[in-house]
Short mmCIF file of C-alpha atoms in Angstrom, two decimals:
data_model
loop_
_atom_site.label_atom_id
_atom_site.label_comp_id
_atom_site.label_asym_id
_atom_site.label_seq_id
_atom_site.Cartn_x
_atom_site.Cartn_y
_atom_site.Cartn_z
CA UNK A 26 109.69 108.95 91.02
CA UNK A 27 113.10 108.42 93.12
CA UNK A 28 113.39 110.49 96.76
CA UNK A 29 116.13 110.65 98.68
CA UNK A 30 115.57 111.71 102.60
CA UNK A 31 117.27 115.38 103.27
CA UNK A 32 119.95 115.52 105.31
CA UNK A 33 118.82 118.49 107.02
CA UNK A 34 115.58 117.45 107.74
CA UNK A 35 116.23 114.27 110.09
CA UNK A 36 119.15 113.45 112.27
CA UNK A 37 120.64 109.78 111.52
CA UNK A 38 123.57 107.94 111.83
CA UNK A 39 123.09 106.92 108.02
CA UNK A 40 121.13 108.43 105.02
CA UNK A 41 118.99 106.10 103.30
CA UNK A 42 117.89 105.88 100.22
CA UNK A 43 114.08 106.58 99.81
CA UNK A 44 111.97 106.77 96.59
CA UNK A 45 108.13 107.07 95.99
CA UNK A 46 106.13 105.48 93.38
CA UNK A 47 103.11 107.43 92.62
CA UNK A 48 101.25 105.70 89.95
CA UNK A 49 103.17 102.20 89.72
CA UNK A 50 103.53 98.86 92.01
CA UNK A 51 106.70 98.39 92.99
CA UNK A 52 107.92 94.50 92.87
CA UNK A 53 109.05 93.67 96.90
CA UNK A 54 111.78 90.95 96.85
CA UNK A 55 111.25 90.64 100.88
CA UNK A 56 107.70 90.32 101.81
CA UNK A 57 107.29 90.17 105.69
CA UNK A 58 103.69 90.51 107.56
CA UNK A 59 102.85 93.68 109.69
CA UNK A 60 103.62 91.78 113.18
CA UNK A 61 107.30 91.18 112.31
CA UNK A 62 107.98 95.06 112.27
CA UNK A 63 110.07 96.05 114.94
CA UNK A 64 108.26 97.93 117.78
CA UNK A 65 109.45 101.36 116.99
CA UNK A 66 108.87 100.79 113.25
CA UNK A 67 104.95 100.16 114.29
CA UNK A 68 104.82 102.86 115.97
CA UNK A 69 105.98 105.03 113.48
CA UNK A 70 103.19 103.55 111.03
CA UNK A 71 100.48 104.12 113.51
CA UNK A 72 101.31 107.92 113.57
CA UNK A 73 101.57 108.18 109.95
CA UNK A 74 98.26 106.05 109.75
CA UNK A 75 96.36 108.95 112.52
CA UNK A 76 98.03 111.71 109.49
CA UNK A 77 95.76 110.25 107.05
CA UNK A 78 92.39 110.87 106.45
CA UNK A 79 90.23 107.62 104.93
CA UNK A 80 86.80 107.74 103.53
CA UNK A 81 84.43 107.00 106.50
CA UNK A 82 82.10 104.36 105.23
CA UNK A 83 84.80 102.29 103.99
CA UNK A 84 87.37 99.93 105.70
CA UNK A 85 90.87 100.46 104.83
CA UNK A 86 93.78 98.21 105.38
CA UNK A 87 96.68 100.08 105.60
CA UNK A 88 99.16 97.48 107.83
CA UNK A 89 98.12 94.93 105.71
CA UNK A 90 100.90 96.85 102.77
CA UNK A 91 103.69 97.00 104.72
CA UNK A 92 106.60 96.00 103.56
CA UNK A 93 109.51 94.47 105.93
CA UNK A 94 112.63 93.74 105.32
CA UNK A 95 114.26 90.88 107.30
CA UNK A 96 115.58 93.35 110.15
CA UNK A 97 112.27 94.06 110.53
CA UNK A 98 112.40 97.86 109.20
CA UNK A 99 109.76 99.14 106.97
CA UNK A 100 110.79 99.02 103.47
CA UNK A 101 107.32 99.54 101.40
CA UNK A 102 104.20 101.06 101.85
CA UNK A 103 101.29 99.79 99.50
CA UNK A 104 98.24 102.23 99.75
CA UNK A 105 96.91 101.82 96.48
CA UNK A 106 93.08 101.98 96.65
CA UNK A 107 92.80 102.91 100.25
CA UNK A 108 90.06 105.26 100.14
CA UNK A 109 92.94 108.02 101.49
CA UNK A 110 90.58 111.43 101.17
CA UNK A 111 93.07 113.60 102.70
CA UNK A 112 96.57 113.64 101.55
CA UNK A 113 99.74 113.07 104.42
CA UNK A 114 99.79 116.13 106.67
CA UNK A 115 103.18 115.67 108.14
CA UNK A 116 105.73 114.93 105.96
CA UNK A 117 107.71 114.05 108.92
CA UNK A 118 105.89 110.82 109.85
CA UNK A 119 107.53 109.73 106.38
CA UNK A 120 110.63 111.16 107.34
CA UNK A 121 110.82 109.05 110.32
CA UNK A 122 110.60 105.84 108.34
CA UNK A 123 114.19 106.03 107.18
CA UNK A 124 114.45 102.90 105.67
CA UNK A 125 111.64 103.38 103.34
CA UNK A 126 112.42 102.35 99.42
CA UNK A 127 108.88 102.67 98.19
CA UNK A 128 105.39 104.18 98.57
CA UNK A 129 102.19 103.59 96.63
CA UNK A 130 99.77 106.08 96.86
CA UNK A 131 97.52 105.00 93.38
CA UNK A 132 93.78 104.69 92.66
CA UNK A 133 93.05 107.37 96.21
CA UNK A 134 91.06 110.73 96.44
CA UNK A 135 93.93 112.43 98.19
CA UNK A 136 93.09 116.10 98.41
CA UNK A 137 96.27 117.16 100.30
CA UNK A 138 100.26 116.17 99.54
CA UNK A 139 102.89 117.46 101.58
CA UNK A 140 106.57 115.92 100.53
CA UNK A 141 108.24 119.34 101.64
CA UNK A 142 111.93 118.02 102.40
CA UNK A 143 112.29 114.82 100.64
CA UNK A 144 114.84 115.27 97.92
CA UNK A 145 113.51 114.24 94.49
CA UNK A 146 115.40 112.78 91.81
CA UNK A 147 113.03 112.52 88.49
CA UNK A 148 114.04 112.87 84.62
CA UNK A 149 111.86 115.43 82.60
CA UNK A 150 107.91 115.54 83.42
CA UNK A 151 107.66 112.92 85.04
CA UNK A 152 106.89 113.68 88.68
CA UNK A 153 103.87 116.19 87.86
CA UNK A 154 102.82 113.52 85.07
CA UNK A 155 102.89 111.13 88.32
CA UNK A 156 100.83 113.25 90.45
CA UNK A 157 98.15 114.67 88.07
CA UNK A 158 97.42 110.84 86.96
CA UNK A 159 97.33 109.19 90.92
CA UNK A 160 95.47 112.36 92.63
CA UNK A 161 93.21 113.92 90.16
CA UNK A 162 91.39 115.69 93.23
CA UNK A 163 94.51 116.96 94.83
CA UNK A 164 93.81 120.66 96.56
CA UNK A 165 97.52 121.58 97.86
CA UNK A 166 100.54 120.44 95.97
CA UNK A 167 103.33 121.02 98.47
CA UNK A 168 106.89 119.80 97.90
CA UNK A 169 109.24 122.40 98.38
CA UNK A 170 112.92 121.82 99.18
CA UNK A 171 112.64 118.91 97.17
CA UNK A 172 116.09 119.40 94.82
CA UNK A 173 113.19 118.90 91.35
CA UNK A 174 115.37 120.02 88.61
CA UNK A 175 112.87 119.56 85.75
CA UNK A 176 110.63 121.50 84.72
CA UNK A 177 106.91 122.41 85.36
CA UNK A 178 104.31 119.94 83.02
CA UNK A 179 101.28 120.92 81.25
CA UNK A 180 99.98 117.86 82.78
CA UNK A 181 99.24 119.70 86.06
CA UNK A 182 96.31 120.95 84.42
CA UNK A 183 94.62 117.62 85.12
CA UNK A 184 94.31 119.02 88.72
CA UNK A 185 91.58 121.32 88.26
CA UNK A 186 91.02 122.04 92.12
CA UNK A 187 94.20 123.21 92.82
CA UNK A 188 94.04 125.66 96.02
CA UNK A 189 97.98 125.95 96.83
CA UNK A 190 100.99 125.38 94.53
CA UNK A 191 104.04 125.64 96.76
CA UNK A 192 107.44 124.24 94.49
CA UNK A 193 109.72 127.00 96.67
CA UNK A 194 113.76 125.65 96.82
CA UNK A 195 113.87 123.72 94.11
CA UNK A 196 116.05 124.05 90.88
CA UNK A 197 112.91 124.09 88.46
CA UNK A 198 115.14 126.12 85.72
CA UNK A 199 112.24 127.24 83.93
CA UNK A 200 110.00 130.37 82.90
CA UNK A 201 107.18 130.84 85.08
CA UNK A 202 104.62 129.04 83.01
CA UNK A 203 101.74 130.97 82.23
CA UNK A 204 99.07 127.81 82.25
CA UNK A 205 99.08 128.63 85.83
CA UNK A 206 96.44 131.08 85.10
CA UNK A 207 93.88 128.65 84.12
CA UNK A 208 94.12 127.41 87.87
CA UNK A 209 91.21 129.21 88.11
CA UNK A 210 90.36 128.40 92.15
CA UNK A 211 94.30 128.52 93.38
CA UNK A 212 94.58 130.59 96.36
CA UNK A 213 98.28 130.22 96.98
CA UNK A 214 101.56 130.37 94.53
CA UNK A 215 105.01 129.56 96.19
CA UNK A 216 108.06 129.60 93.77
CA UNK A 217 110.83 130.82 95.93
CA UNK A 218 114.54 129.84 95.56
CA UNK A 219 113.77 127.71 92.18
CA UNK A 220 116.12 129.16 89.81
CA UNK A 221 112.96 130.81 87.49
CA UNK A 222 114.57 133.36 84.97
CA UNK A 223 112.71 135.43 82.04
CA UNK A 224 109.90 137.54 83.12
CA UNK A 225 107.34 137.21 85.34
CA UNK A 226 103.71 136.18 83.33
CA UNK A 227 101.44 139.26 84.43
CA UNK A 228 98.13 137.16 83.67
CA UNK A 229 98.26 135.32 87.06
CA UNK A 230 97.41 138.79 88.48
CA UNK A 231 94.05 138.22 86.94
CA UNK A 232 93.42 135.01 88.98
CA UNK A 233 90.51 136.58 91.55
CA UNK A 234 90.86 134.47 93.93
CA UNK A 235 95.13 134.69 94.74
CA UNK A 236 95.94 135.76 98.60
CA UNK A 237 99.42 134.48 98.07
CA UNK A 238 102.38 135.26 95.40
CA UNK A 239 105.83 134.35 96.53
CA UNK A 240 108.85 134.92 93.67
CA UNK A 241 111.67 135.45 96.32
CA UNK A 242 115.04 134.65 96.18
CA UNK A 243 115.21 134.23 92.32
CA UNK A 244 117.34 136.66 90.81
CA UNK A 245 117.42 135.58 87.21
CA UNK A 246 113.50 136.47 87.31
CA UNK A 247 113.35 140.42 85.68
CA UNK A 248 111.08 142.87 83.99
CA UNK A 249 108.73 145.43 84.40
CA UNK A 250 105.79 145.42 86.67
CA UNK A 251 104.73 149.21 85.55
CA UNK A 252 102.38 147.11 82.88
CA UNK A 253 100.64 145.01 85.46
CA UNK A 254 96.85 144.73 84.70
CA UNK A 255 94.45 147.87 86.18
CA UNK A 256 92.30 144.55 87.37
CA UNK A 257 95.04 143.83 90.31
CA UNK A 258 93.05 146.20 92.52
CA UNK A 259 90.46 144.04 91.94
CA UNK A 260 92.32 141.00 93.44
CA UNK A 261 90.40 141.66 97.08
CA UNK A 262 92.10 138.68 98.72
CA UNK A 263 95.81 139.16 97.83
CA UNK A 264 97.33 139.63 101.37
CA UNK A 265 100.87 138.42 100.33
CA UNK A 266 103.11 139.36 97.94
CA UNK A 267 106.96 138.49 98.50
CA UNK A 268 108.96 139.54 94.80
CA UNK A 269 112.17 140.30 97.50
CA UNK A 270 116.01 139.08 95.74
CA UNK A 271 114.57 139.08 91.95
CA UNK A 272 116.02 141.33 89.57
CA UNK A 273 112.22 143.31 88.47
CA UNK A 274 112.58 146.77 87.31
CA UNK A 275 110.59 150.26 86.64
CA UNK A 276 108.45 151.77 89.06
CA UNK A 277 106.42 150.29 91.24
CA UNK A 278 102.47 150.09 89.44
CA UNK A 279 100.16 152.19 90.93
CA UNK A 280 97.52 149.96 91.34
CA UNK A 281 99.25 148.10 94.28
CA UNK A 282 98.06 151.00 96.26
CA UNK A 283 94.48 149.76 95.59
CA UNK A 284 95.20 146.48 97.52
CA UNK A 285 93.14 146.69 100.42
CA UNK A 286 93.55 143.86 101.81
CA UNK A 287 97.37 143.47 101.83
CA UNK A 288 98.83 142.46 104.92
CA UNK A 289 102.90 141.57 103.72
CA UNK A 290 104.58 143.44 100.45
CA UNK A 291 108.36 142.42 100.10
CA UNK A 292 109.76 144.02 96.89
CA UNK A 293 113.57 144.19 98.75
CA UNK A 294 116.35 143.71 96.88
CA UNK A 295 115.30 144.59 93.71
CA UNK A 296 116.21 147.46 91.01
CA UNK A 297 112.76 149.46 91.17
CA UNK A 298 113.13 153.25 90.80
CA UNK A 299 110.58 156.49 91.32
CA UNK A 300 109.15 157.10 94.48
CA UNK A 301 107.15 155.36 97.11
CA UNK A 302 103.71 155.09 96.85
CA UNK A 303 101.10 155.74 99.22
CA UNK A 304 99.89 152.43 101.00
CA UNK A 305 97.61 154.04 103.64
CA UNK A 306 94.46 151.94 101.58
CA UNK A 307 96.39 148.95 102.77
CA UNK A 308 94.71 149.20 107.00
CA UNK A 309 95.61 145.67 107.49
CA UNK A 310 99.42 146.27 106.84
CA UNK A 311 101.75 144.38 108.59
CA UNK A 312 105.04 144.46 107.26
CA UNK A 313 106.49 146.29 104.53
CA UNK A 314 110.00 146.12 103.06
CA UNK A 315 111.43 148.18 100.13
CA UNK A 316 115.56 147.63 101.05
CA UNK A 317 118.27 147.75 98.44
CA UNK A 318 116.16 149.14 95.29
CA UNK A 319 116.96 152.44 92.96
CA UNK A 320 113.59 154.62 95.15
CA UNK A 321 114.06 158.56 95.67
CA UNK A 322 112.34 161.32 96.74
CA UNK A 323 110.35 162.31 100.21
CA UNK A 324 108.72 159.56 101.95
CA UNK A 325 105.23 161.77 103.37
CA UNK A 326 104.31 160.60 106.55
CA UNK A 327 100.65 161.14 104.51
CA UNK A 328 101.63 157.60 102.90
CA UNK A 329 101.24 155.54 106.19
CA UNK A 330 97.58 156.95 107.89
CA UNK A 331 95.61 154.90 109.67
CA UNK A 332 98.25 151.79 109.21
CA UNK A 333 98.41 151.36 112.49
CA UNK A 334 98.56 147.37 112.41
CA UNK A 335 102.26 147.69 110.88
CA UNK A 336 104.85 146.10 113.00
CA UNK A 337 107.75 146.66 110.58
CA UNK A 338 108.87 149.36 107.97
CA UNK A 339 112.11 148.79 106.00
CA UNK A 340 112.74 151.21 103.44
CA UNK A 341 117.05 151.44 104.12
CA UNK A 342 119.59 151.22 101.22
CA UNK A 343 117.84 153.45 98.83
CA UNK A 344 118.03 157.02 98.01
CA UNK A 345 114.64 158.79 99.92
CA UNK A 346 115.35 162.46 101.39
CA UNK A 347 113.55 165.28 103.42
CA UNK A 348 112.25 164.60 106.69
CA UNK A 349 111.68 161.04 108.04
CA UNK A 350 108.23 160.59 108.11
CA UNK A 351 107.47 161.24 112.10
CA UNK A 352 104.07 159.70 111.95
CA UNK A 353 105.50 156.00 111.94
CA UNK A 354 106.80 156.63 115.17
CA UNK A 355 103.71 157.04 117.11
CA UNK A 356 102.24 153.49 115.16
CA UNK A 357 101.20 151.53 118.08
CA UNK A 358 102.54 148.05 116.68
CA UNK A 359 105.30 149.33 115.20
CA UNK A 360 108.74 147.10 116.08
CA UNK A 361 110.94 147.51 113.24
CA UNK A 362 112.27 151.53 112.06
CA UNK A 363 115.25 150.32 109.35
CA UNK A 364 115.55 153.85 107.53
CA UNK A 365 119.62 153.36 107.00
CA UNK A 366 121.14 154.29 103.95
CA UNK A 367 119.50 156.99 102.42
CA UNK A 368 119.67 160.66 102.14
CA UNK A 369 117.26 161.63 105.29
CA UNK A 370 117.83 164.80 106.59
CA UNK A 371 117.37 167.99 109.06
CA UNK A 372 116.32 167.20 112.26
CA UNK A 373 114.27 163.87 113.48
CA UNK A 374 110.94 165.23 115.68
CA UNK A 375 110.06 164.05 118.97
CA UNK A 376 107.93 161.35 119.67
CA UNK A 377 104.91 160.98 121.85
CA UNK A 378 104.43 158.37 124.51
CA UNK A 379 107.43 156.24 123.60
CA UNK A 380 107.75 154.60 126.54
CA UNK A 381 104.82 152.67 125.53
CA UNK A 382 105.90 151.63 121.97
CA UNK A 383 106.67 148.56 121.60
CA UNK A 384 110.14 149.34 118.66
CA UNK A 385 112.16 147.44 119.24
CA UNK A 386 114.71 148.16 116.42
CA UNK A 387 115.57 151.99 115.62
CA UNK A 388 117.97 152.15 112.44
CA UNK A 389 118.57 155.65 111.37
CA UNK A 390 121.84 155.39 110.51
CA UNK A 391 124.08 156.89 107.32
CA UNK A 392 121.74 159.91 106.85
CA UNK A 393 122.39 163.42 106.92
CA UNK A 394 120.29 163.92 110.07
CA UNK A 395 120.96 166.27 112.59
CA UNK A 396 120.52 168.54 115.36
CA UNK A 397 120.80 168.34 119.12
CA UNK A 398 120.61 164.57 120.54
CA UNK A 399 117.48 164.98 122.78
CA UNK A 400 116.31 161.99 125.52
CA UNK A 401 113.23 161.04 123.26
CA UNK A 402 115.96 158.35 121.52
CA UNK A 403 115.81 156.66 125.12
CA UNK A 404 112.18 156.80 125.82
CA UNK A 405 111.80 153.53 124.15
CA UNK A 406 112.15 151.10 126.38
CA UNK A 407 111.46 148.26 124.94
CA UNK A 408 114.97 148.93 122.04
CA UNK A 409 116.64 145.76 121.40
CA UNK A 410 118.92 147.99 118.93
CA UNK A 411 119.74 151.62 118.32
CA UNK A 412 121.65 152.81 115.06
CA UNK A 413 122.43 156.40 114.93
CA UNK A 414 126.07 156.12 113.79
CA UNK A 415 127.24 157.98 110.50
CA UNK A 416 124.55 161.22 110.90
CA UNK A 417 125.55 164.43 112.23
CA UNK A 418 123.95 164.24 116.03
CA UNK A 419 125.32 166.86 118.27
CA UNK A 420 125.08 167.58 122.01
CA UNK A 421 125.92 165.60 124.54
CA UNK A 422 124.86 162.08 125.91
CA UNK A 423 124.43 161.27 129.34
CA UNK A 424 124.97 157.80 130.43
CA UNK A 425 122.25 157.50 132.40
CA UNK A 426 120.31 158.07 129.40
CA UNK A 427 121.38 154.31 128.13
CA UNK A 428 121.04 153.01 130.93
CA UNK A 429 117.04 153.50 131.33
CA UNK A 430 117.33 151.02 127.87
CA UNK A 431 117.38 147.91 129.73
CA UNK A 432 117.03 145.13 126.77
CA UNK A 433 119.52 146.75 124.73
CA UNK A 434 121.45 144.96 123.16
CA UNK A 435 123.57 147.24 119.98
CA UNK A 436 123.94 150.69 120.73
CA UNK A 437 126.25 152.28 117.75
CA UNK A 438 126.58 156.08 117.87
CA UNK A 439 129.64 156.56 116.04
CA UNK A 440 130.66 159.37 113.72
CA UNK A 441 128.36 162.35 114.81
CA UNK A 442 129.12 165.65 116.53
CA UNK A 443 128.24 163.95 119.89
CA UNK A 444 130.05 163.89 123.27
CA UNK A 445 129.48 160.94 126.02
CA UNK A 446 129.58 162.18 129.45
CA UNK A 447 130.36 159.35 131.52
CA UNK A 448 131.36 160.99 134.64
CA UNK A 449 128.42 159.28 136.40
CA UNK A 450 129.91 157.09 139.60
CA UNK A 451 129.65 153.24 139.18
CA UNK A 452 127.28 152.57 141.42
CA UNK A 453 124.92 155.11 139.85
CA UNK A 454 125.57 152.67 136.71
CA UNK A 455 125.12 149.56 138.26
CA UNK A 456 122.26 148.23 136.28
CA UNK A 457 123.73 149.36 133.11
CA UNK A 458 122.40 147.11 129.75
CA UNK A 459 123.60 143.93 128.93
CA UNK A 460 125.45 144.84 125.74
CA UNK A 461 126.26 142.80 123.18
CA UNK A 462 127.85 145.60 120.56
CA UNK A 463 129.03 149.06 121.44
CA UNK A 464 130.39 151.18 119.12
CA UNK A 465 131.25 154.92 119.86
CA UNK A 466 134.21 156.07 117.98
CA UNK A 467 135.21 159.48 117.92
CA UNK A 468 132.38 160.62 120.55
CA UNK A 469 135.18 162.48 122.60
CA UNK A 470 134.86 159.94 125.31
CA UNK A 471 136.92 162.49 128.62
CA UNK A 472 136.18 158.91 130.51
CA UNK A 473 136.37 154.78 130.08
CA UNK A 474 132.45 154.28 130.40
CA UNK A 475 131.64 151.49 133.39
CA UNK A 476 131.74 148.31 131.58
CA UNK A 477 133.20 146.30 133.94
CA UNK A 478 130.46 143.86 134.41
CA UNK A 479 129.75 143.74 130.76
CA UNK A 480 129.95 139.44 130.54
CA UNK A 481 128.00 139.74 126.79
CA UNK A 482 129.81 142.01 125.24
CA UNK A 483 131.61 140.53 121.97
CA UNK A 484 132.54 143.59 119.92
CA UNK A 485 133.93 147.23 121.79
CA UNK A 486 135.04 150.19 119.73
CA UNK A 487 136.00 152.95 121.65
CA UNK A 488 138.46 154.27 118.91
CA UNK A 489 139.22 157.72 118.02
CA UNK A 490 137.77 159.35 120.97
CA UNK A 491 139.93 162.04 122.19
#
């Protein structure tokens, strides 16, 4: 199995050429002992030797395989039978060995394998063929961003105590392959960025003991998910699900709101249709983004009770109406509001005790909101970012109001009914935010606004305000 070193992953002056040899012995030309390493090269093989775990009651000899060559970098690594019972934590102590040709790993009881990084050059089956035969005990099989471009083996079957499979960027080029249900113990399936197409094999959903499915970022992957299995709300682990940049379909099953124990859903990007489903079964709740699909209707604030772990709600670039839901407001981890793009309307009710919310991010822009602009916008003190551009806002904004929003950052309230009254003296507006972006066209500006001192500020649009 051939591996070059990603260039991304470690800065050098040179890339080197770097393979691994699971199962095989490679023949070493140069032969040099341990001592005749250069000192930074020894040091390097100490760290990687403290990353390995060795079986207790037996002596291993790991400098006695290195490999020099007659610069005195390491070249080979010869761990076959080494009594290895934990698999190489940090893929970077491999990394740092950048003249490294070849690596034996044969005949241990390696449980973990991380290669994440280390570009892979194979031909067919080969590399899981490699794997299944030299660690037959292996637990977690992780070698993302590894540029595989064959496909997924049958012969991984061999590994029978499989906890995590994480292949993510990689250009696998395959159909999901439905043996991965007879992983019967696998906690944890990573597939993101790997070119999968075809649909999506609804059997894993009966695996009981999954906490983690991530399909992201592969957009040839489609179908249905309105026929997944009743038995999903029976999956009381699954805590992550991330299907965000695929091309699925339908409406989103009802038996996702039976997943009590959910903690991340990502289904962004994505052409699902029908309405939003309640989630309020889901207390530990984190994070939740539905951006860029086909969803309509109301969004009840009824939906989110009791969720009052979330931290961020993205639901923008979709088609909900009515009233935004004004219980997400008052959620007391909530960071993240991103509600743009969508056919909210009528006007947006106060909110209690915002000065102690921690949002940070209020995105209510290209609705059909309005209604007098009240001060409750600036009782969050803690907004990085506030969107309110392309609504119909009116009333007038005082200055001062802004200027109690002390991390802001983007303030954009263009394209309301809204007037700026910034008749305030300078010195009143000394301590005015730091902005980075301002945009207030045509908000019948009567006065330039005090950004004199403004050293951050990148992008100004004042336009149209007469």
């Amino acid at each position: 199995m051939w591996i070059q070193r990603g260039i991304g992953d470690v800065e050098y002056s040179q890339l080197h050429l770097f393979s691994i040899t699971i199962f095989t012995i490679l023949y070493i030309s140069t032969i040099l002992v341990y001592s005749q390493c250069l000192e930074d090269q020894r040091s390097l093989l100490l760290q990687l030797k403290n990353s390995l775990k060795f079986n207790p009651t037996i002596s291993h000899r790991l400098l006695k395989g290195v490999t020099c060559d007659q610069a005195g970098h390491v070249t080979g690594l010869n761990l076959n039978s080494e009594f290895i019972s934990d698999g190489i934590d940090q893929p970077s102590n491999l990394l740092s060995l950048q003249f490294l040709e070849s690596l034996n790993l044969a005949n241990n009881s390696s449980r973990n394998l991380y290669l994440d990084g280390i570009i892979i050059s194979t031909q067919g089956s080969e590399w899981c063929q490699a794997i299944s035969f030299s660690l037959p005990n292996l637990r977690v099989l992780s070698i993302s961003n590894c540029y595989l471009s064959s496909p997924i083996d049958s012969s991984l079957l061999k590994l029978q105590s499989l906890f995590e499979i994480l292949l993510g960027s990689n250009n696998l080029s395959v159909v999901v392959p439905e043996f991965f249900v007879i992983f019967h113990k696998f906690d944890s399936l990573s597939l993101s960025r790997s070119n999968l197409y075809g649909p999506f094999p609804k059997k894993i959903f009966h695996v009981p003991t999954l906490q983690t499915l991530d399909l992201s970022d592969n957009i040839k992957l489609q179908g249905s998910l309105l026929e997944l299995p009743d038995s999903i709300s029976n999956l009381r682990n699954l805590s992550r699900i991330n299907l965000s940049h695929c091309n699925f379909s339908g409406t989103i099953p009802n038996s996702v709101t039976n997943l009590s124990q959910l903690v991340y859903l990502d289904l962004s990007s994505n052409n699902f249709t029908g309405t939003i489903l309640s989630i309020q079964m889901s207390k530990n709740l984190t994070y939740i983004d539905l951006f860029h699909n086909a969803l309509i209707g109301p969004v009840p604030s009824t939906h989110f009770n009791g969720l009052s772990n979330l931290g961020n709600i993205h639901l923008a670039y979709n088609s909900f109406g009515g009233s935004t839901p004004s219980s997400m407001f008052s959620f007391p981890s909530l960071q993240k509001i991103q509600l743009f793009d969508n056919q909210f309307g009528g006007q947006v009710a106060g909110f209690l005790n915002g000065s102690l919310s921690p949002l940070n991010t209020l995105d209510l822009s290209s609705n059909k909101l309005k209604g007098l602009i009240s001060t409750y916008f600036f009782d969050f003190g803690r907004l990085n970012i506030l969107l309110l551009s392309f609504n119909n806002f009116s009333g007038t904004i005082q200055l001062e109001w802004i200027q109690s929003l002390q991390n802001l950052t983007r303030l954009y309230l263009s394209y309301n009914s809204l007037s700026i009254n910034a008749s305030g003296s300078n010195s009143a507006l000394s301590s005015f935010p730091q902005l980075g972006m301002l945009r207030l066209v045509s908000c019948k500006l009567q006065k330039f606004p005090p950004l004199m001192d403004q050293s951050r500020i990148f992008h100004l649009d004042l336009s149209d305000d007469n």
